[in-house]
Amino acid sequence: MSVAFTKEDSAETASETMLPDRPISEHPNLVTADGLKALERQLAEAQAAIEAAAGIDDVNEKRRQQALPLRDARYLTERVRTAQVIDAPTSQDVVAFGSTVTFERDDGRVQTYRIVGEDEADPKAGTISFVAPVAKLLMGKAVGDVATMSGQELEITKIA
């Protein structure tokens, strides 16, 4: 059907609803089992939003409503496809992917983070990505080990 017979705005308006893809990390897509479940849940939510918007009669409004979930679905499909589930560490001897590590800074602050995949990292919730500088610094270290970052010492006090 010709655009002349639809209630569609100009091609310029249509192109505004085509969002660029979310960048895919160059790092391996390591995830915890919970991280994979979260990716799958987010993908299902994006697909549901796409389907919900499919029923909108106004072409331009449909495009606007589908733009974000379509972009997210493309990203999440790729992340689920490439996910490499890493089992929880069996040892608490050294910091590894999936470990929860507590360390004390030389200024007295004590911080605890679980090392997880990039998509599941949320420092405010106590998780950091395995590619974060502090995670890279701490991985492979044991309780009592001291690592230096930006001139500040971090002493590992607990690994769970």
Short mmCIF file of C-alpha atoms in Angstrom, two decimals:
data_model
loop_
_atom_site.label_atom_id
_atom_site.label_comp_id
_atom_site.label_asym_id
_atom_site.label_seq_id
_atom_site.Cartn_x
_atom_site.Cartn_y
_atom_site.Cartn_z
CA MET A 1 0.00 0.00 0.00
CA SER A 2 1.27 3.46 -0.82
CA VAL A 3 2.20 5.79 2.01
CA ALA A 4 -0.29 8.22 0.47
CA PHE A 5 -3.14 5.99 1.70
CA THR A 6 -1.98 5.63 5.31
CA LYS A 7 -2.08 7.96 8.26
CA GLU A 8 1.70 8.07 8.30
CA ASP A 9 3.90 11.09 8.93
CA SER A 10 6.86 11.86 6.74
CA ALA A 11 9.84 9.57 6.31
CA GLU A 12 11.70 11.95 8.61
CA THR A 13 9.25 11.23 11.44
CA ALA A 14 9.43 7.51 10.73
CA SER A 15 13.24 7.56 10.92
CA GLU A 16 13.06 9.23 14.33
CA THR A 17 11.55 6.06 15.73
CA MET A 18 14.40 3.87 14.49
CA LEU A 19 16.74 3.81 17.45
CA PRO A 20 20.39 2.81 17.01
CA ASP A 21 21.33 -0.59 18.39
CA ARG A 22 22.68 -0.83 21.90
CA PRO A 23 26.42 -1.52 21.77
CA ILE A 24 27.49 -5.12 22.37
CA SER A 25 30.51 -5.53 24.61
CA GLU A 26 33.74 -6.85 23.17
CA HIS A 27 34.22 -9.01 26.28
CA PRO A 28 32.96 -12.59 26.62
CA ASN A 29 29.32 -12.61 27.75
CA LEU A 30 29.87 -14.33 31.09
CA VAL A 31 26.75 -14.54 33.26
CA THR A 32 25.59 -16.18 36.45
CA ALA A 33 22.56 -18.49 36.29
CA ASP A 34 20.47 -15.67 37.78
CA GLY A 35 21.92 -13.27 35.23
CA LEU A 36 20.76 -15.48 32.36
CA LYS A 37 17.28 -15.70 33.88
CA ALA A 38 17.19 -11.89 34.14
CA LEU A 39 18.20 -11.52 30.48
CA GLU A 40 15.50 -13.98 29.42
CA ARG A 41 12.91 -12.17 31.55
CA GLN A 42 13.87 -8.79 30.07
CA LEU A 43 13.68 -10.26 26.55
CA ALA A 44 10.19 -11.63 27.24
CA GLU A 45 9.12 -8.21 28.56
CA ALA A 46 10.47 -6.49 25.43
CA GLN A 47 8.67 -8.98 23.19
CA ALA A 48 5.43 -8.46 25.14
CA ALA A 49 5.74 -4.68 24.71
CA ILE A 50 6.27 -5.14 20.96
CA GLU A 51 3.17 -7.34 20.74
CA ALA A 52 1.12 -4.91 22.82
CA ALA A 53 2.05 -2.03 20.52
CA ALA A 54 1.26 -4.09 17.43
CA GLY A 55 -2.45 -3.54 18.09
CA ILE A 56 -2.18 0.24 17.83
CA ASP A 57 -3.96 1.51 14.72
CA ASP A 58 -2.02 4.74 14.26
CA VAL A 59 1.14 3.78 12.34
CA ASN A 60 3.27 6.52 13.84
CA GLU A 61 2.18 5.83 17.40
CA LYS A 62 2.82 2.12 16.84
CA ARG A 63 6.36 2.93 15.67
CA ARG A 64 6.94 5.16 18.68
CA GLN A 65 5.68 2.51 21.10
CA GLN A 66 7.71 -0.27 19.47
CA ALA A 67 10.99 1.62 18.97
CA LEU A 68 12.52 1.04 22.40
CA PRO A 69 11.34 -2.56 22.91
CA LEU A 70 12.48 -3.50 19.37
CA ARG A 71 15.94 -2.12 20.06
CA ASP A 72 16.06 -3.88 23.44
CA ALA A 73 14.83 -7.15 21.94
CA ARG A 74 17.64 -7.10 19.35
CA TYR A 75 20.21 -6.50 22.08
CA LEU A 76 18.77 -9.03 24.52
CA THR A 77 18.39 -11.72 21.85
CA GLU A 78 22.10 -11.43 21.11
CA ARG A 79 23.04 -11.41 24.80
CA VAL A 80 20.95 -14.51 25.55
CA ARG A 81 22.38 -16.24 22.46
CA THR A 82 25.99 -15.57 23.47
CA ALA A 83 25.60 -16.04 27.24
CA GLN A 84 28.17 -18.29 28.88
CA VAL A 85 26.80 -19.38 32.25
CA ILE A 86 29.55 -19.63 34.82
CA ASP A 87 28.79 -21.80 37.83
CA ALA A 88 29.20 -20.34 41.31
CA PRO A 89 32.75 -20.80 42.59
CA THR A 90 33.26 -24.01 44.53
CA SER A 91 36.08 -22.51 46.57
CA GLN A 92 36.29 -19.41 48.71
CA ASP A 93 40.08 -19.43 48.65
CA VAL A 94 40.43 -16.80 45.93
CA VAL A 95 38.20 -14.16 44.36
CA ALA A 96 36.58 -15.46 41.16
CA PHE A 97 33.61 -14.75 38.91
CA GLY A 98 30.52 -15.13 41.10
CA SER A 99 32.39 -14.50 44.35
CA THR A 100 31.20 -11.99 46.89
CA VAL A 101 34.27 -10.16 48.11
CA THR A 102 34.62 -7.78 51.03
CA PHE A 103 37.57 -5.43 51.14
CA GLU A 104 38.73 -2.57 53.28
CA ARG A 105 40.21 0.56 51.79
CA ASP A 106 43.13 2.25 53.51
CA ASP A 107 40.78 5.11 54.47
CA GLY A 108 38.74 2.64 56.56
CA ARG A 109 35.77 2.20 54.21
CA VAL A 110 34.57 -1.39 53.91
CA GLN A 111 32.87 -2.46 50.68
CA THR A 112 31.29 -5.72 49.57
CA TYR A 113 30.56 -6.64 45.96
CA ARG A 114 29.58 -9.75 44.06
CA ILE A 115 31.44 -10.13 40.76
CA VAL A 116 28.97 -10.83 37.95
CA GLY A 117 28.40 -10.36 34.21
CA GLU A 118 28.22 -6.96 32.55
CA ASP A 119 24.44 -6.95 32.09
CA GLU A 120 23.72 -7.89 35.69
CA ALA A 121 26.14 -5.45 37.32
CA ASP A 122 24.62 -2.78 39.54
CA PRO A 123 27.09 -1.28 42.04
CA LYS A 124 24.27 0.30 44.06
CA ALA A 125 22.84 -3.22 44.53
CA GLY A 126 26.25 -4.65 45.45
CA THR A 127 27.25 -6.21 42.14
CA ILE A 128 30.07 -5.23 39.80
CA SER A 129 31.07 -6.46 36.38
CA PHE A 130 34.00 -8.83 36.04
CA VAL A 131 35.53 -6.28 33.63
CA ALA A 132 35.34 -3.42 36.14
CA PRO A 133 38.83 -2.26 37.16
CA VAL A 134 38.35 -3.14 40.83
CA ALA A 135 37.03 -6.61 39.95
CA LYS A 136 39.98 -7.26 37.64
CA LEU A 137 42.31 -6.14 40.41
CA LEU A 138 40.74 -8.41 43.05
CA MET A 139 40.21 -11.59 41.01
CA GLY A 140 42.70 -14.30 41.86
CA LYS A 141 43.54 -12.75 45.21
CA ALA A 142 42.95 -14.36 48.64
CA VAL A 143 41.87 -13.09 52.05
CA GLY A 144 44.62 -10.89 53.47
CA ASP A 145 45.98 -9.94 50.06
CA VAL A 146 46.37 -6.24 49.38
CA ALA A 147 45.87 -4.68 45.97
CA THR A 148 46.63 -1.11 45.01
CA MET A 149 44.33 0.96 42.83
CA SER A 150 44.86 4.65 42.08
CA GLY A 151 47.29 4.89 44.98
CA GLN A 152 44.81 3.40 47.44
CA GLU A 153 45.26 0.01 49.09
CA LEU A 154 42.43 -2.52 49.16
CA GLU A 155 42.76 -5.40 51.62
CA ILE A 156 40.55 -8.42 51.04
CA THR A 157 38.89 -9.34 54.33
CA LYS A 158 36.30 -11.93 53.22
CA ILE A 159 35.37 -14.08 50.23
CA ALA A 160 31.97 -15.77 50.09
#
